CSV table of C-alpha atoms and ligand atoms in Angstrom, one decimal:
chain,number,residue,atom,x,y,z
A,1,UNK,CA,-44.1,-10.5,-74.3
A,2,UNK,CA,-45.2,-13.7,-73.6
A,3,UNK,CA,-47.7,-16.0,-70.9
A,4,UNK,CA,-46.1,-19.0,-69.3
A,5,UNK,CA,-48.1,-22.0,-68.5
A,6,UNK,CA,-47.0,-25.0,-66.7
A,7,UNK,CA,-49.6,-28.1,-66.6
A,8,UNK,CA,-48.4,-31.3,-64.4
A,9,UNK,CA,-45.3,-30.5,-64.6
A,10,UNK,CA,-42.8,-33.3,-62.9
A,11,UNK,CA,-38.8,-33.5,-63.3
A,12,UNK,CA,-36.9,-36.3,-61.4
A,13,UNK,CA,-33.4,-36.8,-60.5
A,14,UNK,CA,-33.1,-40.5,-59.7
A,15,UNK,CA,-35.2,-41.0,-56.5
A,16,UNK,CA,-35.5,-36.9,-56.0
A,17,UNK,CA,-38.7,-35.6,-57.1
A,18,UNK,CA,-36.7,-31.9,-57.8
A,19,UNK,CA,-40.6,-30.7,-59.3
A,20,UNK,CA,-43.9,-32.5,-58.5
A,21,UNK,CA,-46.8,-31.7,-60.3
A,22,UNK,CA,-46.7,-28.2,-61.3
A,23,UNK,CA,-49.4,-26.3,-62.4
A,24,UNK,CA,-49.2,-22.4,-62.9
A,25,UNK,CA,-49.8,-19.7,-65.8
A,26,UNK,CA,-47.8,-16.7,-65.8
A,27,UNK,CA,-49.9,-13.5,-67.4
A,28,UNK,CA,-48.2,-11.4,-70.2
A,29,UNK,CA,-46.4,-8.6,-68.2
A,30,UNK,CA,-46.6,-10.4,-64.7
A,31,UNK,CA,-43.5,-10.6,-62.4
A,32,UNK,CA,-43.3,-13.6,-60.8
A,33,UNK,CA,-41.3,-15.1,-57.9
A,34,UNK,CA,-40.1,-18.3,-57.2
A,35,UNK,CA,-39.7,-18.3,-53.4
A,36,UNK,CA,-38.6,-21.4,-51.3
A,37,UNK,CA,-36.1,-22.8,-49.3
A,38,UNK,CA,-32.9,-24.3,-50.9
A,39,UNK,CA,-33.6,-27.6,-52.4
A,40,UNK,CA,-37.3,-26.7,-52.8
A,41,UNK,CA,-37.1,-27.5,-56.4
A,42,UNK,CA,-37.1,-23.3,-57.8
A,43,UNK,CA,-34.1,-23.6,-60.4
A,44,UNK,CA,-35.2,-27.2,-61.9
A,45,UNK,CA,-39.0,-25.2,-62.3
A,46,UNK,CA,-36.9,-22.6,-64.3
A,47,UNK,CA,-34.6,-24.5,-66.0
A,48,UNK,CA,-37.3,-26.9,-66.9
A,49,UNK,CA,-39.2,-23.6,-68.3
A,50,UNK,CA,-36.2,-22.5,-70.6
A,51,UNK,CA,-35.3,-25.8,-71.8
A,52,UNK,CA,-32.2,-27.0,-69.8
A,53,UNK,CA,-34.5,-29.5,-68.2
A,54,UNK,CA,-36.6,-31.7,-69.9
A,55,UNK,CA,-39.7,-32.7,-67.7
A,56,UNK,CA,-40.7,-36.6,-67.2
A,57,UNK,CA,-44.0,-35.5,-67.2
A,58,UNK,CA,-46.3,-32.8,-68.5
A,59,UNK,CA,-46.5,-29.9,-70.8
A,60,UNK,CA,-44.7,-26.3,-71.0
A,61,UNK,CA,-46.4,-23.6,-72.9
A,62,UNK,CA,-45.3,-20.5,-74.2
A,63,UNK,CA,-47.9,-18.0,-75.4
A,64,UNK,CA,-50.2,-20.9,-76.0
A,65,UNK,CA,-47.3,-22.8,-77.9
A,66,UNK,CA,-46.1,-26.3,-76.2
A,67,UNK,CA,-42.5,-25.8,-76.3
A,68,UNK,CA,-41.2,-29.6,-74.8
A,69,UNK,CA,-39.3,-30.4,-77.5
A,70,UNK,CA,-38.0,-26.9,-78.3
A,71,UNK,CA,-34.3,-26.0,-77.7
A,72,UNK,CA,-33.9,-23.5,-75.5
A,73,UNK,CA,-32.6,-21.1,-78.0
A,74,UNK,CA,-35.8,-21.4,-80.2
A,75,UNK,CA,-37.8,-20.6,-76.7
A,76,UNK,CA,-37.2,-17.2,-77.1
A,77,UNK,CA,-36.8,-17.0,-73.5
A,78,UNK,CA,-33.7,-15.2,-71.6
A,79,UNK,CA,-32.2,-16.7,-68.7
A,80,UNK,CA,-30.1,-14.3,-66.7
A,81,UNK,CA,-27.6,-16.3,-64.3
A,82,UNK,CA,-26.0,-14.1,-61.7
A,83,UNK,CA,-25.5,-10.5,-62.8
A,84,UNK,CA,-22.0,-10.8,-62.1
A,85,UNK,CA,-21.3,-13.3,-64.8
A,86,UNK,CA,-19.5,-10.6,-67.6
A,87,UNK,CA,-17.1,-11.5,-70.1
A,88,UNK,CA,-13.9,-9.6,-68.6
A,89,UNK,CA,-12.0,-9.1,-71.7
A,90,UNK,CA,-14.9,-7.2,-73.3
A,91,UNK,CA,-16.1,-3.9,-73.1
A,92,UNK,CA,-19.4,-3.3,-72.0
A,93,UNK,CA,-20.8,-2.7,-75.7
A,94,UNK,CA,-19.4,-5.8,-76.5
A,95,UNK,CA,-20.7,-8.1,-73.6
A,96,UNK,CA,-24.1,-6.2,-74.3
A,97,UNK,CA,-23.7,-7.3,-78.2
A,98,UNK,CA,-22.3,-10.6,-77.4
A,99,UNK,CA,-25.8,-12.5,-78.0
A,100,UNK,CA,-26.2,-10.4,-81.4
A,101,UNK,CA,-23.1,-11.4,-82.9
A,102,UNK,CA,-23.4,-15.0,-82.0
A,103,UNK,CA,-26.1,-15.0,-84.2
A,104,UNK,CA,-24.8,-12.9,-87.2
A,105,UNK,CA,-26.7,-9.5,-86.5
A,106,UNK,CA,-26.1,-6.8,-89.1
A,107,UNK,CA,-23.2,-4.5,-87.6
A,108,UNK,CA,-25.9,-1.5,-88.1
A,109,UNK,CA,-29.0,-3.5,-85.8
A,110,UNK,CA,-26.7,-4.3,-83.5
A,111,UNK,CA,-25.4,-0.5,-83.0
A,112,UNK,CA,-29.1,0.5,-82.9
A,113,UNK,CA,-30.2,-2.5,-80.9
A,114,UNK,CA,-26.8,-1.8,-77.7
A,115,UNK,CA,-27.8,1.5,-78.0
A,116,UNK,CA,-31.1,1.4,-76.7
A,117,UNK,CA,-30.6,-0.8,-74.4
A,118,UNK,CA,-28.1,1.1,-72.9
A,119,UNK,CA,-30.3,4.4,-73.2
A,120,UNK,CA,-32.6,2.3,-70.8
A,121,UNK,CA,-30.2,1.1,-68.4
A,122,UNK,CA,-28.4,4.5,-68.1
A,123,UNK,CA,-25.5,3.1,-68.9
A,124,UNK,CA,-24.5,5.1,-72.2
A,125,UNK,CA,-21.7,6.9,-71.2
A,126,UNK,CA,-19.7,3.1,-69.8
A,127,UNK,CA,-19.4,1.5,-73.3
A,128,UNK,CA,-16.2,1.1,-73.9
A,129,UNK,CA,-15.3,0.1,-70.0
A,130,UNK,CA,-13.9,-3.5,-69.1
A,131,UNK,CA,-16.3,-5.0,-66.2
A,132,UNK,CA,-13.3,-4.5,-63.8
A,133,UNK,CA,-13.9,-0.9,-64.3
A,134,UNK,CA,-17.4,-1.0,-63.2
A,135,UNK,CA,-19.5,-0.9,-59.8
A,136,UNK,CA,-21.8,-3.8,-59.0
A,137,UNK,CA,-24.7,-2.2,-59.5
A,138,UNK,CA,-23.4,-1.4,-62.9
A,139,UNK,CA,-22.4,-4.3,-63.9
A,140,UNK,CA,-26.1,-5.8,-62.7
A,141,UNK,CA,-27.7,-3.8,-65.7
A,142,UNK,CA,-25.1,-4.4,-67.8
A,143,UNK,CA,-25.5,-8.5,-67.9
A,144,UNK,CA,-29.3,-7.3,-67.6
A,145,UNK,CA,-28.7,-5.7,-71.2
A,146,UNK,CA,-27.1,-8.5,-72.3
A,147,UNK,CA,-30.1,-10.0,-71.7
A,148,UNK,CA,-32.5,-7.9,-73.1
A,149,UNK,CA,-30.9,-7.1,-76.4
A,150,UNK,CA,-32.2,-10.1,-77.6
A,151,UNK,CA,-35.8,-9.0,-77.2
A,152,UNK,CA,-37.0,-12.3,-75.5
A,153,UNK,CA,-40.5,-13.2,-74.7
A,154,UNK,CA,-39.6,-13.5,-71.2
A,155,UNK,CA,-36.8,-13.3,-68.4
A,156,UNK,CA,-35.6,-16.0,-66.2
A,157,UNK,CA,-33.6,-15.0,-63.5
A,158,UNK,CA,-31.9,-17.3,-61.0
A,159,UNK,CA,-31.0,-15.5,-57.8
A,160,UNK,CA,-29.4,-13.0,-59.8
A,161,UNK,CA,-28.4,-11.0,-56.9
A,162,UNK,CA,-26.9,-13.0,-54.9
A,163,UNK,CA,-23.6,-12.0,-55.3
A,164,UNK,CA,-24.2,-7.9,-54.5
A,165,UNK,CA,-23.6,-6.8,-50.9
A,166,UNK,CA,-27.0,-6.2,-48.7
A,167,UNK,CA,-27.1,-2.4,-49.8
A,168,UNK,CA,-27.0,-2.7,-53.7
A,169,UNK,CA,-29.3,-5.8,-53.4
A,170,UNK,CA,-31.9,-3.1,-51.9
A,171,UNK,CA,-31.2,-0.7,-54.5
A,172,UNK,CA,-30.9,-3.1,-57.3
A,173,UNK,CA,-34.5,-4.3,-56.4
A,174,UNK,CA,-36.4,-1.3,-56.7
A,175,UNK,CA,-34.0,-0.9,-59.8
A,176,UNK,CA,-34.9,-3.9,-61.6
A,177,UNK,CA,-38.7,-3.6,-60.4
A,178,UNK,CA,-38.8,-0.4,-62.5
A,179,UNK,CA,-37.4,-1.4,-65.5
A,180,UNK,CA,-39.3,-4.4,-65.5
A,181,UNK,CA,-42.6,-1.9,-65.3
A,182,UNK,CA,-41.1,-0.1,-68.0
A,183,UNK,CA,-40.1,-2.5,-70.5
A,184,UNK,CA,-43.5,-4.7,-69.8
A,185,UNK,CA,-41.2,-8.0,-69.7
A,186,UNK,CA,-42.8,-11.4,-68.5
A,187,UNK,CA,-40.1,-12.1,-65.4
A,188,UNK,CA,-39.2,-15.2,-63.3
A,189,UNK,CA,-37.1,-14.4,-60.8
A,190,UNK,CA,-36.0,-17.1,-58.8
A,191,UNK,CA,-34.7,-16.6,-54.4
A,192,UNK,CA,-35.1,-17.9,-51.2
A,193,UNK,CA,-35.1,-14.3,-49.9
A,194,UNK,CA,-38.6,-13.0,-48.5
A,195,UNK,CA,-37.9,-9.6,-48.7
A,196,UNK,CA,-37.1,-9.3,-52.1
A,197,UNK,CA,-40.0,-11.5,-52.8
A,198,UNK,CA,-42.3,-9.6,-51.1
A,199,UNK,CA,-41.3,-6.4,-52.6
A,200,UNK,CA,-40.3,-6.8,-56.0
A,201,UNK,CA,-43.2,-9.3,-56.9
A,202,UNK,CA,-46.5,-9.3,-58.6
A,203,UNK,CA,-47.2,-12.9,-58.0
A,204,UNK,CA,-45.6,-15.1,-55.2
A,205,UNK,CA,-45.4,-19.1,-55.8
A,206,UNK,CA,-44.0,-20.6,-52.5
A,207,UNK,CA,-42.5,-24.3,-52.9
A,208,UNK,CA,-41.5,-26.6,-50.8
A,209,UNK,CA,-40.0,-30.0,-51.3
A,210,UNK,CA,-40.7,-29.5,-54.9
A,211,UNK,CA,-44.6,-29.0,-54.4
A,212,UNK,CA,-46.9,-25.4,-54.8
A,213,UNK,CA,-47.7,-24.5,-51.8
A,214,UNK,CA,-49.2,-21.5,-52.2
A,215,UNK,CA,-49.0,-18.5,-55.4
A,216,UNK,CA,-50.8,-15.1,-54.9
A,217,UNK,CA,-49.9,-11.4,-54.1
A,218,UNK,CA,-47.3,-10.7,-51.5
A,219,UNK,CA,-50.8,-9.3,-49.0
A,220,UNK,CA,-52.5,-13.0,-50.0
A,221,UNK,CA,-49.3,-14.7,-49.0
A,222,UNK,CA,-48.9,-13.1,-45.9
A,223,UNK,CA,-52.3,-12.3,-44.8
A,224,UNK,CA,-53.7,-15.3,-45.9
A,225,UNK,CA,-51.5,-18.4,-45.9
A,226,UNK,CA,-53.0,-21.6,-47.0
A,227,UNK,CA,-50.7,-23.7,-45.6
A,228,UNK,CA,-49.0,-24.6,-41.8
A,229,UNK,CA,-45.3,-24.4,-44.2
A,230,UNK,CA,-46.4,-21.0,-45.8
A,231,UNK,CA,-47.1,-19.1,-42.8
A,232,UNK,CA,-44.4,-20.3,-40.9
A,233,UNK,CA,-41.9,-19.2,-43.9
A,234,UNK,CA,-43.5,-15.6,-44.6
A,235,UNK,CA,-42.7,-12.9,-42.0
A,236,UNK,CA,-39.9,-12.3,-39.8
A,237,UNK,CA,-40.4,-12.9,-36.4
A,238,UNK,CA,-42.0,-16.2,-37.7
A,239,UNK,CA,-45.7,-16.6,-37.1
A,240,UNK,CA,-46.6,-18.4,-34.2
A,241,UNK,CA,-47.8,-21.8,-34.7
A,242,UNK,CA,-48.8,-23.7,-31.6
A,243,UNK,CA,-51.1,-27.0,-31.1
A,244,UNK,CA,-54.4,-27.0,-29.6
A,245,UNK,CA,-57.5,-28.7,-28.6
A,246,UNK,CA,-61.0,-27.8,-29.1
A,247,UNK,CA,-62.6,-28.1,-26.0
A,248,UNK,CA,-66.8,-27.8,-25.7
A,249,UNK,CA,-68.4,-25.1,-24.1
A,250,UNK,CA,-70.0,-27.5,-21.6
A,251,UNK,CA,-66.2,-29.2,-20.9
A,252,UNK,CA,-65.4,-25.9,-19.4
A,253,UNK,CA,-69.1,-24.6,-18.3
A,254,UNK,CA,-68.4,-21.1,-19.8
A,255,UNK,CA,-70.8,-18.9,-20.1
A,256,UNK,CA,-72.7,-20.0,-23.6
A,257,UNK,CA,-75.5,-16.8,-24.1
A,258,UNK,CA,-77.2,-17.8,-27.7
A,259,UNK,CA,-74.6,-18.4,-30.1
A,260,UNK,CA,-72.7,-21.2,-30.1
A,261,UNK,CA,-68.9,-21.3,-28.6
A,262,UNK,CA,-65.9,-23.5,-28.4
A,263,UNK,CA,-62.3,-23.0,-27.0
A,264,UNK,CA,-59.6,-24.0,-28.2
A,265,UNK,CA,-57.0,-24.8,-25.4
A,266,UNK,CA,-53.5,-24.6,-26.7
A,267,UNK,CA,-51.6,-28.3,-25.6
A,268,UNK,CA,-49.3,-27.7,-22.6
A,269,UNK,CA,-51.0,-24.5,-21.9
A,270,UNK,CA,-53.1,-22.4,-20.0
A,271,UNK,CA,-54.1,-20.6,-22.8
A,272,UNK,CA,-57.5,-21.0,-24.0
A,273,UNK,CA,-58.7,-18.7,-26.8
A,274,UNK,CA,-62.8,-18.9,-27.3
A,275,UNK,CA,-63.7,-19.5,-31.3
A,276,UNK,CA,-66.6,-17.9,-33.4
A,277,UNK,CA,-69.6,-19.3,-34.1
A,278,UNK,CA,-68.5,-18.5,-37.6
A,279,UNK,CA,-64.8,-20.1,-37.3
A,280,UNK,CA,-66.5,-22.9,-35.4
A,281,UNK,CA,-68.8,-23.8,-37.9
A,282,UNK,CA,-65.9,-24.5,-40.5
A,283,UNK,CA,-64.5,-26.8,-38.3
A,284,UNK,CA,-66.5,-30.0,-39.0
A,285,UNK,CA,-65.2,-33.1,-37.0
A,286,UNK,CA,-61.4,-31.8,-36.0
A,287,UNK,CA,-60.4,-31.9,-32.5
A,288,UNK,CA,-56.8,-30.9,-33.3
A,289,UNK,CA,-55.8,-27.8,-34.6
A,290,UNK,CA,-52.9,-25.4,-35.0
A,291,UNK,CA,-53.1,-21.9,-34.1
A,292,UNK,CA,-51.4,-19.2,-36.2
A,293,UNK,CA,-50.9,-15.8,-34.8
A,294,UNK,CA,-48.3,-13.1,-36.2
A,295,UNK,CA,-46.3,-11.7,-33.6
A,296,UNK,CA,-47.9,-8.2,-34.8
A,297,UNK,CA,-51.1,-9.0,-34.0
A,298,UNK,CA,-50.6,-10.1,-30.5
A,299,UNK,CA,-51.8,-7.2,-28.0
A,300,UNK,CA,-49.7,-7.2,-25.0
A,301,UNK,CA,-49.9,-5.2,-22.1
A,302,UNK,CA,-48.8,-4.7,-18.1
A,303,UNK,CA,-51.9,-4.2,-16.6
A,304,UNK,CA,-54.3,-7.0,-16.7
A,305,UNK,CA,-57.1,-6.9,-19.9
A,306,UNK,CA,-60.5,-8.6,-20.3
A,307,UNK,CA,-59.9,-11.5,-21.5
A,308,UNK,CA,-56.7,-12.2,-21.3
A,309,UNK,CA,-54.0,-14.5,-20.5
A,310,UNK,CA,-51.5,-13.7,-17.7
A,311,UNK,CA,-47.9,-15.6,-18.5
A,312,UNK,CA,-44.3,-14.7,-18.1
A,313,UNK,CA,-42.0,-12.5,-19.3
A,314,UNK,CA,-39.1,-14.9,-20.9
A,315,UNK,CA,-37.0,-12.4,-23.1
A,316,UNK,CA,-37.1,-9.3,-24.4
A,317,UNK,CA,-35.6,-8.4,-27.4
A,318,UNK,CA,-35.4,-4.5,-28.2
A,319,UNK,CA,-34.2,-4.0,-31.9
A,320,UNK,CA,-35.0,-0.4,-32.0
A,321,UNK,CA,-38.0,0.3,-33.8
A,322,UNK,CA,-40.4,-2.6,-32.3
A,323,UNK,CA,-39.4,-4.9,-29.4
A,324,UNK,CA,-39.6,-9.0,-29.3
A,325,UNK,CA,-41.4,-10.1,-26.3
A,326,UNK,CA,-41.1,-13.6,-26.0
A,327,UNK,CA,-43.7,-15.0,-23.5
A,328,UNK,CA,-43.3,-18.2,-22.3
A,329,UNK,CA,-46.9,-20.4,-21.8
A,330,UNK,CA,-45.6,-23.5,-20.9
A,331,UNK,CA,-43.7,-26.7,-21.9
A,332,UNK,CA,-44.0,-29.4,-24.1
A,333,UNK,CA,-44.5,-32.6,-22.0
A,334,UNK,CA,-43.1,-35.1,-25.0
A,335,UNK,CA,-40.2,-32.8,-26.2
A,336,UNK,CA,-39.7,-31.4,-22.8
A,337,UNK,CA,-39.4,-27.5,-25.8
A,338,UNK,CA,-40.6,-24.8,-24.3
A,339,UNK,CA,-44.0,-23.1,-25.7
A,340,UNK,CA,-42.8,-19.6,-26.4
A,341,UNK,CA,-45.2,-16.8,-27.9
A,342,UNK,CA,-43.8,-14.1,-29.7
A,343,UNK,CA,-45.0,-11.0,-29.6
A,344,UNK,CA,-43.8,-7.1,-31.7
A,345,UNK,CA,-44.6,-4.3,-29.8
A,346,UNK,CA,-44.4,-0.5,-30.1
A,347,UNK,CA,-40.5,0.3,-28.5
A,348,UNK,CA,-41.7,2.4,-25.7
A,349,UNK,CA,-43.3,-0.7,-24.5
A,350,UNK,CA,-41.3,-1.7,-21.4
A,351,UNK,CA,-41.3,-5.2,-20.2
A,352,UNK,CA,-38.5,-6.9,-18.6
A,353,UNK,CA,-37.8,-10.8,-18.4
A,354,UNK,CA,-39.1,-12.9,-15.8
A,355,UNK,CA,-42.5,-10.2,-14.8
A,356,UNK,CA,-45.5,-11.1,-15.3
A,357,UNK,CA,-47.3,-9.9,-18.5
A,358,UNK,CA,-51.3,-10.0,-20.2
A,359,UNK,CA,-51.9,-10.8,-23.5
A,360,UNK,CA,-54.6,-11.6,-25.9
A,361,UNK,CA,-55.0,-12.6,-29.3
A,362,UNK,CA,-56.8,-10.2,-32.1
A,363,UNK,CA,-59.4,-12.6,-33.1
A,364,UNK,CA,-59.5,-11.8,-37.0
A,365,UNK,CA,-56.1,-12.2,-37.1
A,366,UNK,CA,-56.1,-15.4,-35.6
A,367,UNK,CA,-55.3,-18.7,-38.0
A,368,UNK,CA,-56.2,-22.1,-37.8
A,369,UNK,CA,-54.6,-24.9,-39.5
A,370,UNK,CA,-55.7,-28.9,-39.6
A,371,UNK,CA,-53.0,-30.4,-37.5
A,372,UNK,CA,-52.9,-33.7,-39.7
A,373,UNK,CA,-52.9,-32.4,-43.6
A,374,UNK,CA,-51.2,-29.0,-42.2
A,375,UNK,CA,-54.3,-26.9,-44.3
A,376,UNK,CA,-56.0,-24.0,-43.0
A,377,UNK,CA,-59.2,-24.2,-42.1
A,378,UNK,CA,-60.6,-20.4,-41.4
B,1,LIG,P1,-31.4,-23.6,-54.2
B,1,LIG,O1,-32.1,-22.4,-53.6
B,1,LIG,O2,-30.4,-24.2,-53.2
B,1,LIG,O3,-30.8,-23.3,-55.5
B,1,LIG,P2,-33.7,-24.8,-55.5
B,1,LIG,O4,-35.0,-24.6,-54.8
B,1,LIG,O5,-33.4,-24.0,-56.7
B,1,LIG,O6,-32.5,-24.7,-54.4
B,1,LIG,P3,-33.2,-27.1,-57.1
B,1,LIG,O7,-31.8,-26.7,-57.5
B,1,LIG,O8,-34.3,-27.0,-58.1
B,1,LIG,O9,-33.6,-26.4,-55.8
B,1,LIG,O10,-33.1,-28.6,-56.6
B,1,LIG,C1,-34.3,-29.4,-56.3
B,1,LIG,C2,-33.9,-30.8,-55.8
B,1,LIG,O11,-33.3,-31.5,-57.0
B,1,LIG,C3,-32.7,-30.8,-54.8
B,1,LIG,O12,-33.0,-31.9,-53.9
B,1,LIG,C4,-31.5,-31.0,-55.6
B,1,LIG,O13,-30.5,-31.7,-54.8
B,1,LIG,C5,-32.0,-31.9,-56.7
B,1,LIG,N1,-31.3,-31.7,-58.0
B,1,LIG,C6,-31.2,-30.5,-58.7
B,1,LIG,N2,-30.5,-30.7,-59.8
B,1,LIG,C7,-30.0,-32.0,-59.8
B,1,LIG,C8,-29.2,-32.8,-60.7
B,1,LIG,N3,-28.7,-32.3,-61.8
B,1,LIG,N4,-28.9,-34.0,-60.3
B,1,LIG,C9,-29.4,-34.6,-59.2
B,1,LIG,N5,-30.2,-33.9,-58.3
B,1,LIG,C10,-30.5,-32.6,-58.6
C-alpha cells in the first residue's frame, strides 16, 4: 500500500483556482477524508492525485515516486466513482473481473483473484447475479471489488455513497470502515458530509475555496478548529461564532485581585465574558475578536448563576434527546440580524420562549478567533 504526498499542489480552470497550494502526505494505511463544501475544490484534489488532472503547479508523489507525468493507469491507484456505477449486462463475477480482462489476466488468476475478493466482501454466493438483482448495499461492495481486484496502491473514492438512501449510507460506513482496517488500503474518500467524515475517518482535511483549512483527527477538528470557517462547518447545531471587544479591566472597574483580567464584551450585547490571564496573554495587540462557543458547552439554567448572563428565551427547539435553546442577546445595529446563542441541553430541561433564562460560558471550551485573518488565537 502506498503514501501519498502532495507538495504546492495548484490546478486552475481559467480564472478558478479549483486547488491552491496544496500540501499534504497521506501515511501508508491512513484513511483520509476530503471534507468541504461543494465547489471547495475536493474532486479536482483527487482527480489531480489519480492523474485525470494535471496540476499547473507542483509535484504528486506516490510512495516517494513523482508521478506527474504518469498516466493514471501506471499510478497504480483505483478510483471508485459512485458504487452504483455496474455494468448491467454482466454478472457480478464479471463486473468484479472486468478490470482483469481488460488487461489480459490468465483465466486461472483472475478465478483466484474474483474469488478472494468476493470471500472478503461476502459476496460469494451473488456471482452469477445481474446488478438489477442486487440490494444497494450489495452492489456497494460489489463495484468496491471491482476496485480492489486490481490490487492498487491506494483507493480514491469520490462521494461514493451518494446515491444510497440515509439507512444504507450508515451501514455502508461502518462497512467500508472495516474492510478498509482489514485490507490495510491507503483510502481517499472524498464528501461534503460531516458525519461520515467524522466517523469513518482517520485523518480529516477541510477545504474551502480550494485552500487547506485545517487536516487532523475528527477530536482535533472539532475540539480544536484552527480556523473561524472550520469551526463554523464542524458540528451540528453550528458553533456559535459572535464578535467582541476586549474591554480593560479599568474600562469597566471590575474587581482586578492579582492576576491580570480583560473582558471581552460581545458587539451588540450585554454579554461580557472575563478572559484568563493565560488567554489574555496570547492576545498581543487585538481589540477585535470572535468568540466560538459549541452549543454543548453552554450551561444554561432557570435560576440565576454566579456569573452569569440573564437574556431571553427566543425558541425552543425539543428534538427528543437534547433540546435547542436559542437565546437571543441582542441585535446587530448595522444588519439590523439578531444575535442569537444557541445552546443543547439535557431534554428534561424545560424552558419556554419569551422567559427569561441564565447562562454562562464553560471557560475551556471557549474559542477565540482574530476577527481580521479569521485564525484562532487560544
Ligand atoms: P462538489 O462537492 O460539488 O463535487 P468539489 O469540492 O469536489 O465540489 P471541485 O469539483 O473540485 O469541487 O471544483 C472546484 C472548483 O473548480 C469549482 O469552482 C468548479 O466549478 C471548478 N471546476 C471543476 N472542474 C472544472 C472544469 N472541468 N472546468 C471548469 N471549472 C471546473
Amino acid at each position: 500500500m502506498a503514501e501519498i504526498r502532495l507538495e504546492h499542489v495548484t490546478k486552475r480552470f481559467g480564472d478558478v483556482v479549483a486547488v491552491n497550494d496544496m500540501n499534504l502526505e497521506i501515511h501508508n494505511q491512513e484513511f483520509v477524508v476530503f471534507l468541504g463544501p461543494s465547489g471547495c475544490g475536493k474532486t479536482t484534489t483527487l482527480r489531480a492525485i489519480a492523474g485525470l488532472e494535471q496540476p499547473d503547479e507542483g509535484d504528486i508523489f506516490v510512495d516517494g515516486n513523482r508521478v506527474n507525468t504518469l498516466s493514471p493507469a501506471d499510478r497504480d491507484v483505483a478510483f471508485v466513482f459512485q458504487f452504483y456505477a455496474l455494468y448491467p449486462h454482466l454478472t457480478v463475477y464479471d463486473n468484479i473481473a472486468f478490470p482483469l480482462k481488460a488487461v489480459k489476466a490468465a483465466k486461472s488468476e483472475i478465478q483466484e483473484r474474483v474469488t478472494e475478493v468476493a470471500d472478503i466482501l461476502q459476496i460469494q454466493g451473488m456471482l452469477d447475479r445481474k446488478p438489477s438483482h442486487l440490494s444497494g448495499g450489495e452492489m456497494q461492495r460489489v463495484a468496491l471489488g471491482r476496485a480492489m481486484v486490481r490490487r492498487p496502491k491506494a483507493f480514491l473514492m469520490d462521494e461514493p455513497m451518494s446515491n444510497l438512501d440515509a439507512k444504507l449510507r450508515v451501514d455502508m460506513r461502518t462497512e467500508l470502515k472495516r474492510l478498509q482496517r482489514r485490507l490495510g488500503a491507503t483510502t481517499i474518500f472524498v464528501t461534503h458530509d460531516q458525519v461520515e467524515a467524522m466517523s469513518m475517518a482517520d485523518r480529516i482535511v477541510i477545504m474551502h475555496q480550494g485552500s487547506l483549512q485545517q487536516v487532523g483527527t475528527p477530536q482535533e477538528v472539532y475540539n480544536q478548529p484552527q480556523t473561524v470557517f472550520v469551526a463554523q462547518f464542524m458540528g451540528s447545531p453550528a458553533m456559535n461564532l459572535i464578535t467582541g471587544k476586549l474591554q480593560s479591566q479599568t474600562d469597566l472597574a471590575l474587581d482586578s485581585g492579582d492576576t491580570p483580567e480583560a473582558v471581552l464584551h460581545l458587539t451588540d450585547t450585554d454579554v461580557r465574558f472575563k478572559l484568563s490571564a493565560e488567554k489574555i496573554s496570547r492576545l498581543g495587540l487585538l481589540d477585535e475578536l470572535i468568540l466560538g462557543i459549541r452549543p454543548e458547552h453552554i450551561i444554561v439554567s432557570n435560576e440565576p448563576i454566579e456569573q452569569g448572563t440573564s437574556a431571553t428565551v427566543h425558541l425552543v427547539e425539543a428534538l427528543g434527546s437534547v433540546n435547542i435553546i436559542d437565546i437571543l442577546l441582542g441585535e446587530n445595529r448595522e444588519t439590523g440580524d439578531l444575535i442569537i446563542l444557541r445552546a443543547r441541553t439535557h431534554p428534561a430541561f424545560r424552558a419556554d420562549a419569551g422567559q427569561s433564562i441564565w447562562f454562562d460560558f464553560d471557560p475551556n471550551q471557549v474559542h477565540l478567533f482574530d476577527r481580521h485573518t479569521e485564525r484562532v488565537i487560544a
